[in-house]
mmCIF file of N, CA and C in Angstrom:
data_model
loop_
_atom_site.group_PDB
_atom_site.id
_atom_site.type_symbol
_atom_site.label_atom_id
_atom_site.label_comp_id
_atom_site.label_asym_id
_atom_site.label_seq_id
_atom_site.Cartn_x
_atom_site.Cartn_y
_atom_site.Cartn_z
ATOM 1 N N LEU A 40 -11.911 -0.050 -12.609
ATOM 2 C CA LEU A 40 -12.371 -1.403 -12.345
ATOM 3 C C LEU A 40 -12.565 -1.556 -10.841
ATOM 4 N N LEU A 41 -13.642 -2.165 -10.452
ATOM 5 C CA LEU A 41 -13.955 -2.374 -9.041
ATOM 6 C C LEU A 41 -14.203 -3.858 -8.815
ATOM 7 N N ASN A 42 -13.556 -4.402 -7.806
ATOM 8 C CA ASN A 42 -13.747 -5.829 -7.537
ATOM 9 C C ASN A 42 -14.628 -6.050 -6.311
ATOM 10 N N GLN A 43 -15.092 -7.282 -6.205
ATOM 11 C CA GLN A 43 -15.744 -7.776 -4.996
ATOM 12 C C GLN A 43 -14.907 -8.960 -4.547
ATOM 13 N N THR A 44 -15.086 -9.398 -3.328
ATOM 14 C CA THR A 44 -14.262 -10.473 -2.779
ATOM 15 C C THR A 44 -14.209 -11.689 -3.699
ATOM 16 N N ALA A 45 -15.326 -12.061 -4.287
ATOM 17 C CA ALA A 45 -15.394 -13.273 -5.109
ATOM 18 C C ALA A 45 -14.684 -13.148 -6.453
ATOM 19 N N ASN A 46 -14.447 -11.914 -6.943
ATOM 20 C CA ASN A 46 -13.863 -11.790 -8.278
ATOM 21 C C ASN A 46 -12.555 -10.996 -8.296
ATOM 22 N N THR A 47 -11.869 -10.927 -7.182
ATOM 23 C CA THR A 47 -10.650 -10.123 -7.092
ATOM 24 C C THR A 47 -9.633 -10.511 -8.158
ATOM 25 N N GLN A 48 -9.292 -11.778 -8.260
ATOM 26 C CA GLN A 48 -8.272 -12.203 -9.221
ATOM 27 C C GLN A 48 -8.691 -11.897 -10.651
ATOM 28 N N LEU A 49 -9.946 -12.108 -10.973
ATOM 29 C CA LEU A 49 -10.454 -11.825 -12.319
ATOM 30 C C LEU A 49 -10.309 -10.332 -12.656
ATOM 31 N N VAL A 50 -10.667 -9.472 -11.726
ATOM 32 C CA VAL A 50 -10.584 -8.026 -11.961
ATOM 33 C C VAL A 50 -9.120 -7.576 -12.044
ATOM 34 N N VAL A 51 -8.261 -8.121 -11.199
ATOM 35 C CA VAL A 51 -6.830 -7.793 -11.263
ATOM 36 C C VAL A 51 -6.251 -8.235 -12.607
ATOM 37 N N ASP A 52 -6.608 -9.417 -13.063
ATOM 38 C CA ASP A 52 -6.129 -9.895 -14.368
ATOM 39 C C ASP A 52 -6.603 -8.971 -15.489
ATOM 40 N N ARG A 53 -7.837 -8.506 -15.406
ATOM 41 C CA ARG A 53 -8.362 -7.580 -16.412
ATOM 42 C C ARG A 53 -7.615 -6.246 -16.366
ATOM 43 N N PHE A 54 -7.321 -5.775 -15.174
ATOM 44 C CA PHE A 54 -6.550 -4.541 -15.003
ATOM 45 C C PHE A 54 -5.173 -4.676 -15.643
ATOM 46 N N ARG A 55 -4.518 -5.802 -15.380
ATOM 47 C CA ARG A 55 -3.174 -6.024 -15.937
ATOM 48 C C ARG A 55 -3.194 -6.143 -17.458
ATOM 49 N N ALA A 56 -4.260 -6.675 -18.003
ATOM 50 C CA ALA A 56 -4.332 -6.932 -19.443
ATOM 51 C C ALA A 56 -4.689 -5.697 -20.269
ATOM 52 N N THR A 57 -5.373 -4.740 -19.663
ATOM 53 C CA THR A 57 -5.807 -3.582 -20.447
ATOM 54 C C THR A 57 -4.635 -2.666 -20.779
ATOM 55 N N LYS A 58 -4.669 -2.105 -21.961
ATOM 56 C CA LYS A 58 -3.658 -1.133 -22.392
ATOM 57 C C LYS A 58 -4.194 0.289 -22.225
ATOM 58 N N ASP A 59 -5.491 0.427 -22.009
ATOM 59 C CA ASP A 59 -6.104 1.741 -21.827
ATOM 60 C C ASP A 59 -5.818 2.269 -20.428
ATOM 61 N N PRO A 60 -5.804 3.585 -20.273
ATOM 62 C CA PRO A 60 -5.675 4.137 -18.918
ATOM 63 C C PRO A 60 -6.794 3.576 -18.040
ATOM 64 N N CYS A 61 -6.442 3.191 -16.846
ATOM 65 C CA CYS A 61 -7.405 2.475 -16.018
ATOM 66 C C CYS A 61 -7.047 2.662 -14.541
ATOM 67 N N VAL A 62 -8.046 2.658 -13.684
ATOM 68 C CA VAL A 62 -7.843 2.719 -12.242
ATOM 69 C C VAL A 62 -8.510 1.490 -11.630
ATOM 70 N N LEU A 63 -7.765 0.794 -10.791
ATOM 71 C CA LEU A 63 -8.292 -0.353 -10.056
ATOM 72 C C LEU A 63 -8.644 0.131 -8.660
ATOM 73 N N VAL A 64 -9.896 -0.050 -8.268
ATOM 74 C CA VAL A 64 -10.359 0.337 -6.941
ATOM 75 C C VAL A 64 -10.680 -0.946 -6.196
ATOM 76 N N SER A 65 -9.962 -1.178 -5.094
ATOM 77 C CA SER A 65 -10.146 -2.438 -4.393
ATOM 78 C C SER A 65 -9.825 -2.314 -2.907
ATOM 79 N N PRO A 66 -10.720 -2.819 -2.066
ATOM 80 C CA PRO A 66 -10.407 -2.873 -0.646
ATOM 81 C C PRO A 66 -9.642 -4.143 -0.274
ATOM 82 N N SER A 67 -9.417 -5.024 -1.232
ATOM 83 C CA SER A 67 -8.865 -6.333 -0.887
ATOM 84 C C SER A 67 -7.618 -6.731 -1.665
ATOM 85 N N VAL A 68 -6.992 -5.814 -2.363
ATOM 86 C CA VAL A 68 -5.759 -6.123 -3.085
ATOM 87 C C VAL A 68 -4.608 -5.601 -2.234
ATOM 88 N N ASP A 69 -4.090 -6.497 -1.395
ATOM 89 C CA ASP A 69 -2.951 -6.080 -0.565
ATOM 90 C C ASP A 69 -1.860 -7.127 -0.650
ATOM 91 N N THR A 70 -1.889 -8.158 0.131
ATOM 92 C CA THR A 70 -0.849 -9.175 0.066
ATOM 93 C C THR A 70 -1.114 -10.117 -1.105
ATOM 94 N N GLY A 71 -0.026 -10.562 -1.718
ATOM 95 C CA GLY A 71 -0.146 -11.535 -2.798
ATOM 96 C C GLY A 71 -0.280 -10.929 -4.184
ATOM 97 N N PHE A 72 -0.259 -9.612 -4.286
ATOM 98 C CA PHE A 72 -0.380 -8.955 -5.580
ATOM 99 C C PHE A 72 0.806 -8.022 -5.778
ATOM 100 N N ASP A 73 1.285 -7.935 -7.006
ATOM 101 C CA ASP A 73 2.309 -6.940 -7.309
ATOM 102 C C ASP A 73 2.027 -6.354 -8.686
ATOM 103 N N PHE A 74 2.461 -5.114 -8.844
ATOM 104 C CA PHE A 74 2.225 -4.371 -10.069
ATOM 105 C C PHE A 74 3.523 -3.657 -10.443
ATOM 106 N N PRO A 75 4.479 -4.402 -11.021
ATOM 107 C CA PRO A 75 5.786 -3.810 -11.321
ATOM 108 C C PRO A 75 5.744 -2.840 -12.502
ATOM 109 N N TYR A 76 6.691 -1.910 -12.469
ATOM 110 C CA TYR A 76 6.918 -0.954 -13.550
ATOM 111 C C TYR A 76 5.616 -0.266 -13.957
ATOM 112 N N ALA A 77 5.286 -0.230 -15.221
ATOM 113 C CA ALA A 77 4.109 0.519 -15.677
ATOM 114 C C ALA A 77 2.792 -0.197 -15.387
ATOM 115 N N ALA A 78 2.829 -1.378 -14.778
ATOM 116 C CA ALA A 78 1.579 -2.068 -14.433
ATOM 117 C C ALA A 78 0.745 -1.221 -13.477
ATOM 118 N N ALA A 79 1.417 -0.450 -12.626
ATOM 119 C CA ALA A 79 0.741 0.524 -11.756
ATOM 120 C C ALA A 79 1.785 1.542 -11.333
ATOM 121 N N GLU A 80 1.456 2.792 -11.484
ATOM 122 C CA GLU A 80 2.423 3.838 -11.176
ATOM 123 C C GLU A 80 2.124 4.561 -9.877
ATOM 124 N N TYR A 81 0.937 4.380 -9.360
ATOM 125 C CA TYR A 81 0.595 4.959 -8.066
ATOM 126 C C TYR A 81 -0.492 4.123 -7.417
ATOM 127 N N GLN A 82 -0.642 4.326 -6.126
ATOM 128 C CA GLN A 82 -1.742 3.702 -5.405
ATOM 129 C C GLN A 82 -2.155 4.630 -4.275
ATOM 130 N N ILE A 83 -3.401 4.508 -3.875
ATOM 131 C CA ILE A 83 -3.922 5.281 -2.757
ATOM 132 C C ILE A 83 -4.390 4.288 -1.703
ATOM 133 N N ILE A 84 -3.789 4.359 -0.537
ATOM 134 C CA ILE A 84 -4.196 3.514 0.583
ATOM 135 C C ILE A 84 -5.090 4.374 1.462
ATOM 136 N N CYS A 85 -6.353 4.016 1.520
ATOM 137 C CA CYS A 85 -7.339 4.830 2.239
ATOM 138 C C CYS A 85 -7.330 4.581 3.738
ATOM 139 N N LYS A 86 -6.897 3.399 4.148
ATOM 140 C CA LYS A 86 -6.974 3.034 5.564
ATOM 141 C C LYS A 86 -5.738 2.229 5.955
ATOM 142 N N VAL A 87 -5.124 2.632 7.065
ATOM 143 C CA VAL A 87 -4.009 1.843 7.596
ATOM 144 C C VAL A 87 -4.577 0.478 7.984
ATOM 145 N N PRO A 88 -3.933 -0.604 7.558
ATOM 146 C CA PRO A 88 -4.506 -1.947 7.754
ATOM 147 C C PRO A 88 -4.281 -2.533 9.156
ATOM 148 N N PHE A 89 -4.862 -1.890 10.161
ATOM 149 C CA PHE A 89 -4.797 -2.460 11.504
ATOM 150 C C PHE A 89 -5.621 -3.746 11.522
ATOM 151 N N PRO A 90 -5.138 -4.772 12.231
ATOM 152 C CA PRO A 90 -5.915 -6.011 12.308
ATOM 153 C C PRO A 90 -7.182 -5.824 13.146
ATOM 154 N N VAL A 91 -8.113 -6.734 12.978
ATOM 155 C CA VAL A 91 -9.378 -6.694 13.714
ATOM 156 C C VAL A 91 -9.094 -6.919 15.205
ATOM 157 N N PRO A 92 -9.413 -5.950 16.062
ATOM 158 C CA PRO A 92 -9.041 -6.056 17.477
ATOM 159 C C PRO A 92 -9.794 -7.140 18.250
ATOM 160 N N THR A 93 -10.901 -7.616 17.722
ATOM 161 C CA THR A 93 -11.681 -8.637 18.432
ATOM 162 C C THR A 93 -11.230 -10.059 18.118
ATOM 163 N N ASP A 94 -10.246 -10.211 17.262
ATOM 164 C CA ASP A 94 -9.726 -11.537 16.928
ATOM 165 C C ASP A 94 -9.106 -12.157 18.175
ATOM 166 N N PRO A 95 -9.575 -13.332 18.612
ATOM 167 C CA PRO A 95 -9.055 -13.950 19.840
ATOM 168 C C PRO A 95 -7.558 -14.267 19.774
ATOM 169 N N LEU A 96 -7.058 -14.671 18.618
ATOM 170 C CA LEU A 96 -5.638 -14.958 18.471
ATOM 171 C C LEU A 96 -4.816 -13.672 18.629
ATOM 172 N N LEU A 97 -5.286 -12.595 18.022
ATOM 173 C CA LEU A 97 -4.625 -11.299 18.160
ATOM 174 C C LEU A 97 -4.606 -10.869 19.630
ATOM 175 N N ALA A 98 -5.716 -11.029 20.314
ATOM 176 C CA ALA A 98 -5.794 -10.658 21.730
ATOM 177 C C ALA A 98 -4.811 -11.465 22.564
ATOM 178 N N ALA A 99 -4.702 -12.761 22.285
ATOM 179 C CA ALA A 99 -3.777 -13.615 23.040
ATOM 180 C C ALA A 99 -2.327 -13.219 22.776
ATOM 181 N N ARG A 100 -1.987 -12.960 21.522
ATOM 182 C CA ARG A 100 -0.616 -12.574 21.189
ATOM 183 C C ARG A 100 -0.286 -11.178 21.731
ATOM 184 N N SER A 101 -1.287 -10.316 21.806
ATOM 185 C CA SER A 101 -1.072 -8.968 22.332
ATOM 186 C C SER A 101 -0.795 -8.979 23.828
ATOM 187 N N LEU A 102 -1.207 -10.032 24.508
ATOM 188 C CA LEU A 102 -0.880 -10.146 25.940
ATOM 189 C C LEU A 102 0.630 -10.274 26.132
ATOM 190 N N ALA A 103 1.261 -11.010 25.243
ATOM 191 C CA ALA A 103 2.714 -11.197 25.321
ATOM 192 C C ALA A 103 3.470 -9.990 24.757
ATOM 193 N N ASP A 104 2.869 -9.292 23.800
ATOM 194 C CA ASP A 104 3.516 -8.142 23.166
ATOM 195 C C ASP A 104 2.460 -7.071 22.923
ATOM 196 N N PRO A 105 2.387 -6.059 23.766
ATOM 197 C CA PRO A 105 1.365 -5.016 23.615
ATOM 198 C C PRO A 105 1.415 -4.262 22.282
ATOM 199 N N LEU A 106 2.548 -4.303 21.601
ATOM 200 C CA LEU A 106 2.669 -3.637 20.293
ATOM 201 C C LEU A 106 2.347 -4.565 19.130
ATOM 202 N N TYR A 107 1.914 -5.783 19.420
ATOM 203 C CA TYR A 107 1.711 -6.786 18.381
ATOM 204 C C TYR A 107 0.791 -6.292 17.257
ATOM 205 N N HIS A 108 -0.357 -5.707 17.601
ATOM 206 C CA HIS A 108 -1.298 -5.267 16.555
ATOM 207 C C HIS A 108 -0.701 -4.140 15.707
ATOM 208 N N ARG A 109 0.094 -3.280 16.315
ATOM 209 C CA ARG A 109 0.745 -2.213 15.551
ATOM 210 C C ARG A 109 1.811 -2.781 14.616
ATOM 211 N N LYS A 110 2.558 -3.762 15.108
ATOM 212 C CA LYS A 110 3.589 -4.391 14.273
ATOM 213 C C LYS A 110 2.962 -5.083 13.061
ATOM 214 N N LEU A 111 1.811 -5.710 13.274
ATOM 215 C CA LEU A 111 1.111 -6.336 12.139
ATOM 216 C C LEU A 111 0.677 -5.280 11.125
ATOM 217 N N ALA A 112 0.183 -4.155 11.606
ATOM 218 C CA ALA A 112 -0.223 -3.076 10.699
ATOM 219 C C ALA A 112 0.972 -2.558 9.913
ATOM 220 N N VAL A 113 2.119 -2.407 10.574
ATOM 221 C CA VAL A 113 3.337 -1.959 9.893
ATOM 222 C C VAL A 113 3.725 -2.951 8.803
ATOM 223 N N THR A 114 3.757 -4.229 9.143
ATOM 224 C CA THR A 114 4.140 -5.262 8.182
ATOM 225 C C THR A 114 3.237 -5.244 6.953
ATOM 226 N N ARG A 115 1.943 -5.158 7.185
ATOM 227 C CA ARG A 115 0.997 -5.175 6.072
ATOM 228 C C ARG A 115 1.092 -3.889 5.240
ATOM 229 N N LEU A 116 1.261 -2.754 5.899
ATOM 230 C CA LEU A 116 1.379 -1.485 5.195
ATOM 231 C C LEU A 116 2.640 -1.440 4.336
ATOM 232 N N VAL A 117 3.734 -1.940 4.863
ATOM 233 C CA VAL A 117 4.990 -1.983 4.105
ATOM 234 C C VAL A 117 4.822 -2.874 2.870
ATOM 235 N N GLN A 118 4.169 -4.012 3.047
ATOM 236 C CA GLN A 118 3.928 -4.900 1.909
ATOM 237 C C GLN A 118 3.061 -4.211 0.868
ATOM 238 N N MET A 119 2.033 -3.510 1.321
ATOM 239 C CA MET A 119 1.148 -2.805 0.399
ATOM 240 C C MET A 119 1.914 -1.727 -0.369
ATOM 241 N N ALA A 120 2.756 -0.981 0.325
ATOM 242 C CA ALA A 120 3.531 0.080 -0.320
ATOM 243 C C ALA A 120 4.469 -0.494 -1.378
ATOM 244 N N GLY A 121 4.960 -1.685 -1.151
ATOM 245 C CA GLY A 121 5.888 -2.305 -2.088
ATOM 246 C C GLY A 121 5.256 -2.900 -3.323
ATOM 247 N N ARG A 122 3.954 -2.967 -3.384
ATOM 248 C CA ARG A 122 3.339 -3.637 -4.538
ATOM 249 C C ARG A 122 3.422 -2.824 -5.819
ATOM 250 N N VAL A 123 3.637 -1.499 -5.739
ATOM 251 C CA VAL A 123 3.786 -0.697 -6.965
ATOM 252 C C VAL A 123 5.240 -0.332 -7.239
ATOM 253 N N MET A 124 6.132 -0.844 -6.435
ATOM 254 C CA MET A 124 7.550 -0.588 -6.644
ATOM 255 C C MET A 124 8.290 -1.882 -6.332
ATOM 256 N N ARG A 125 8.568 -2.657 -7.371
ATOM 257 C CA ARG A 125 9.024 -4.026 -7.177
ATOM 258 C C ARG A 125 10.515 -4.251 -7.407
ATOM 259 N N ALA A 126 11.233 -3.225 -7.855
ATOM 260 C CA ALA A 126 12.657 -3.387 -8.135
ATOM 261 C C ALA A 126 13.362 -2.058 -7.904
ATOM 262 N N GLU A 127 14.662 -2.126 -7.798
ATOM 263 C CA GLU A 127 15.448 -0.920 -7.544
ATOM 264 C C GLU A 127 15.259 0.138 -8.629
ATOM 265 N N ASP A 128 15.033 -0.292 -9.871
ATOM 266 C CA ASP A 128 14.860 0.666 -10.959
ATOM 267 C C ASP A 128 13.388 0.944 -11.280
ATOM 268 N N ASP A 129 12.488 0.457 -10.447
ATOM 269 C CA ASP A 129 11.060 0.706 -10.603
ATOM 270 C C ASP A 129 10.716 2.014 -9.882
ATOM 271 N N ALA A 130 9.594 2.588 -10.213
ATOM 272 C CA ALA A 130 9.135 3.804 -9.533
ATOM 273 C C ALA A 130 7.631 3.725 -9.358
ATOM 274 N N GLY A 131 7.159 4.141 -8.223
ATOM 275 C CA GLY A 131 5.732 4.159 -7.956
ATOM 276 C C GLY A 131 5.472 5.040 -6.752
ATOM 277 N N GLU A 132 4.319 5.668 -6.716
ATOM 278 C CA GLU A 132 3.966 6.523 -5.600
ATOM 279 C C GLU A 132 2.842 5.890 -4.798
ATOM 280 N N THR A 133 2.950 6.005 -3.483
ATOM 281 C CA THR A 133 1.920 5.523 -2.580
ATOM 282 C C THR A 133 1.426 6.696 -1.757
ATOM 283 N N PHE A 134 0.136 6.923 -1.813
ATOM 284 C CA PHE A 134 -0.494 7.965 -1.012
ATOM 285 C C PHE A 134 -1.289 7.278 0.091
ATOM 286 N N ILE A 135 -0.973 7.580 1.338
ATOM 287 C CA ILE A 135 -1.711 7.041 2.480
ATOM 288 C C ILE A 135 -2.521 8.200 3.032
ATOM 289 N N ILE A 136 -3.839 8.132 2.896
ATOM 290 C CA ILE A 136 -4.668 9.274 3.263
ATOM 291 C C ILE A 136 -5.333 9.128 4.631
ATOM 292 N N ASP A 137 -5.043 8.057 5.323
ATOM 293 C CA ASP A 137 -5.562 7.843 6.675
ATOM 294 C C ASP A 137 -4.620 8.519 7.675
ATOM 295 N N ASP A 138 -5.135 9.421 8.493
ATOM 296 C CA ASP A 138 -4.304 10.116 9.480
ATOM 297 C C ASP A 138 -3.686 9.163 10.498
ATOM 298 N N SER A 139 -4.164 7.939 10.586
ATOM 299 C CA SER A 139 -3.586 6.954 11.509
ATOM 300 C C SER A 139 -2.130 6.659 11.190
ATOM 301 N N ILE A 140 -1.706 6.955 9.976
ATOM 302 C CA ILE A 140 -0.301 6.738 9.626
ATOM 303 C C ILE A 140 0.602 7.592 10.506
ATOM 304 N N ASN A 141 0.141 8.780 10.880
ATOM 305 C CA ASN A 141 0.942 9.654 11.747
ATOM 306 C C ASN A 141 1.149 9.010 13.111
ATOM 307 N N PHE A 142 0.095 8.430 13.669
ATOM 308 C CA PHE A 142 0.194 7.711 14.941
ATOM 309 C C PHE A 142 1.150 6.533 14.801
ATOM 310 N N LEU A 143 0.963 5.761 13.748
ATOM 311 C CA LEU A 143 1.783 4.567 13.551
ATOM 312 C C LEU A 143 3.259 4.932 13.369
ATOM 313 N N MET A 144 3.532 5.943 12.585
ATOM 314 C CA MET A 144 4.928 6.354 12.379
ATOM 315 C C MET A 144 5.550 6.891 13.669
ATOM 316 N N SER A 145 4.777 7.606 14.462
ATOM 317 C CA SER A 145 5.356 8.186 15.682
ATOM 318 C C SER A 145 5.524 7.158 16.796
ATOM 319 N N HIS A 146 4.716 6.097 16.798
ATOM 320 C CA HIS A 146 4.782 5.111 17.877
ATOM 321 C C HIS A 146 5.506 3.819 17.519
ATOM 322 N N THR A 147 5.708 3.579 16.240
ATOM 323 C CA THR A 147 6.354 2.317 15.837
ATOM 324 C C THR A 147 7.380 2.529 14.731
ATOM 325 N N LYS A 148 7.934 3.711 14.630
ATOM 326 C CA LYS A 148 8.877 4.037 13.553
ATOM 327 C C LYS A 148 10.012 3.023 13.413
ATOM 328 N N PRO A 149 10.612 2.527 14.507
ATOM 329 C CA PRO A 149 11.715 1.566 14.355
ATOM 330 C C PRO A 149 11.326 0.255 13.662
ATOM 331 N N TYR A 150 10.031 -0.044 13.610
ATOM 332 C CA TYR A 150 9.589 -1.292 12.988
ATOM 333 C C TYR A 150 9.421 -1.164 11.476
ATOM 334 N N PHE A 151 9.450 0.062 10.963
ATOM 335 C CA PHE A 151 9.410 0.271 9.522
ATOM 336 C C PHE A 151 10.815 0.094 8.964
ATOM 337 N N PRO A 152 10.966 -0.533 7.808
ATOM 338 C CA PRO A 152 12.304 -0.651 7.214
ATOM 339 C C PRO A 152 12.836 0.738 6.834
ATOM 340 N N MET A 153 14.134 0.851 6.758
ATOM 341 C CA MET A 153 14.767 2.136 6.478
ATOM 342 C C MET A 153 14.289 2.735 5.154
ATOM 343 N N TRP A 154 14.097 1.889 4.112
ATOM 344 C CA TRP A 154 13.660 2.426 2.825
ATOM 345 C C TRP A 154 12.308 3.124 2.959
ATOM 346 N N PHE A 155 11.423 2.579 3.808
ATOM 347 C CA PHE A 155 10.109 3.177 3.999
ATOM 348 C C PHE A 155 10.245 4.503 4.749
ATOM 349 N N ARG A 156 11.035 4.494 5.819
ATOM 350 C CA ARG A 156 11.244 5.716 6.604
ATOM 351 C C ARG A 156 11.871 6.818 5.747
ATOM 352 N N ASP A 157 12.824 6.446 4.897
ATOM 353 C CA ASP A 157 13.468 7.435 4.030
ATOM 354 C C ASP A 157 12.494 8.008 2.996
ATOM 355 N N ALA A 158 11.598 7.171 2.507
ATOM 356 C CA ALA A 158 10.669 7.594 1.457
ATOM 357 C C ALA A 158 9.443 8.328 2.003
ATOM 358 N N TYR A 159 9.111 8.087 3.262
ATOM 359 C CA TYR A 159 7.897 8.661 3.851
ATOM 360 C C TYR A 159 8.006 10.180 3.966
ATOM 361 N N LYS A 160 7.003 10.859 3.440
ATOM 362 C CA LYS A 160 6.923 12.305 3.551
ATOM 363 C C LYS A 160 5.488 12.681 3.867
ATOM 364 N N ARG A 161 5.316 13.449 4.922
ATOM 365 C CA ARG A 161 3.976 13.916 5.275
ATOM 366 C C ARG A 161 3.758 15.255 4.598
ATOM 367 N N VAL A 162 2.701 15.327 3.794
ATOM 368 C CA VAL A 162 2.385 16.558 3.090
ATOM 369 C C VAL A 162 0.894 16.857 3.260
ATOM 370 N N GLY A 163 0.537 18.095 3.107
ATOM 371 C CA GLY A 163 -0.857 18.488 3.233
ATOM 372 C C GLY A 163 -1.502 18.772 1.892
ATOM 373 N N PHE A 164 -0.896 18.253 0.819
ATOM 374 C CA PHE A 164 -1.382 18.512 -0.525
ATOM 375 C C PHE A 164 -0.965 17.347 -1.413
ATOM 376 N N VAL A 165 -1.560 17.253 -2.575
ATOM 377 C CA VAL A 165 -1.155 16.240 -3.546
ATOM 378 C C VAL A 165 -0.009 16.839 -4.360
ATOM 379 N N PRO A 166 1.175 16.238 -4.280
ATOM 380 C CA PRO A 166 2.312 16.791 -5.020
ATOM 381 C C PRO A 166 2.140 16.598 -6.523
ATOM 382 N N PRO A 167 2.843 17.404 -7.320
ATOM 383 C CA PRO A 167 2.759 17.217 -8.771
ATOM 384 C C PRO A 167 3.282 15.834 -9.167
ATOM 385 N N ALA A 168 2.709 15.286 -10.206
ATOM 386 C CA ALA A 168 3.127 13.969 -10.679
ATOM 387 C C ALA A 168 4.523 14.056 -11.280
ATOM 388 N N PRO A 169 5.299 12.971 -11.155
ATOM 389 C CA PRO A 169 6.594 12.939 -11.838
ATOM 390 C C PRO A 169 6.401 13.087 -13.343
ATOM 391 N N ALA A 170 7.426 13.524 -14.046
ATOM 392 C CA ALA A 170 7.337 13.788 -15.484
ATOM 393 C C ALA A 170 6.787 12.610 -16.264
ATOM 394 N N ARG A 171 7.211 11.388 -15.924
ATOM 395 C CA ARG A 171 6.761 10.243 -16.714
ATOM 396 C C ARG A 171 5.263 9.994 -16.583
ATOM 397 N N LEU A 172 4.632 10.505 -15.507
ATOM 398 C CA LEU A 172 3.189 10.351 -15.365
ATOM 399 C C LEU A 172 2.423 11.490 -16.024
ATOM 400 N N THR A 173 3.096 12.571 -16.360
ATOM 401 C CA THR A 173 2.406 13.710 -16.955
ATOM 402 C C THR A 173 2.593 13.788 -18.468
ATOM 403 N N GLN A 174 3.294 12.843 -19.049
ATOM 404 C CA GLN A 174 3.571 12.894 -20.481
ATOM 405 C C GLN A 174 2.457 12.290 -21.323
ATOM 406 N N GLY A 175 1.402 11.792 -20.695
ATOM 407 C CA GLY A 175 0.243 11.317 -21.429
ATOM 408 C C GLY A 175 0.408 9.958 -22.085
ATOM 409 N N GLY A 176 1.379 9.165 -21.683
ATOM 410 C CA GLY A 176 1.575 7.845 -22.270
ATOM 411 C C GLY A 176 0.553 6.841 -21.769
ATOM 412 N N THR A 177 0.553 5.674 -22.345
ATOM 413 C CA THR A 177 -0.327 4.601 -21.885
ATOM 414 C C THR A 177 0.325 3.871 -20.739
ATOM 415 N N ARG A 178 -0.362 2.903 -20.160
ATOM 416 C CA ARG A 178 0.153 2.181 -19.017
ATOM 417 C C ARG A 178 1.409 1.392 -19.350
ATOM 418 N N ASP A 179 1.637 1.063 -20.616
ATOM 419 C CA ASP A 179 2.854 0.318 -20.948
ATOM 420 C C ASP A 179 3.981 1.247 -21.387
ATOM 421 N N GLY A 180 3.826 2.572 -21.151
ATOM 422 C CA GLY A 180 4.891 3.526 -21.373
ATOM 423 C C GLY A 180 5.017 4.078 -22.782
ATOM 424 N N VAL A 181 4.114 3.718 -23.674
ATOM 425 C CA VAL A 181 4.203 4.177 -25.064
ATOM 426 C C VAL A 181 3.351 5.409 -25.256
#
């Protein structure tokens, strides 16, 4: 399923309602959405969500804090990573394929919560799926 800005909620609702295997492709599903348990078992983040550098408010706030734009990217990325893992007993994988994550982790690591730092692993390959994703079940685990 692919959304456009005008129909994001409609497409997300359709994704949640389907029982068939399905992939949601969206550049705009970040804050305000969650996919607990089998609602989504993995996600791929193609781009680290750095804010728009030409935003006048961002520029003004960056004068007071030169790391402001990086801190915003960390906050948004952490929120995005949490949308497929909503509880202590939930499981979900997040793949960040933008190399900018390496820069962000090396320059702003203390701003990431400990759970994110502990879970973060840099790999040069796609790891094998956990057993529950390879058993061929449907999105609701049956």
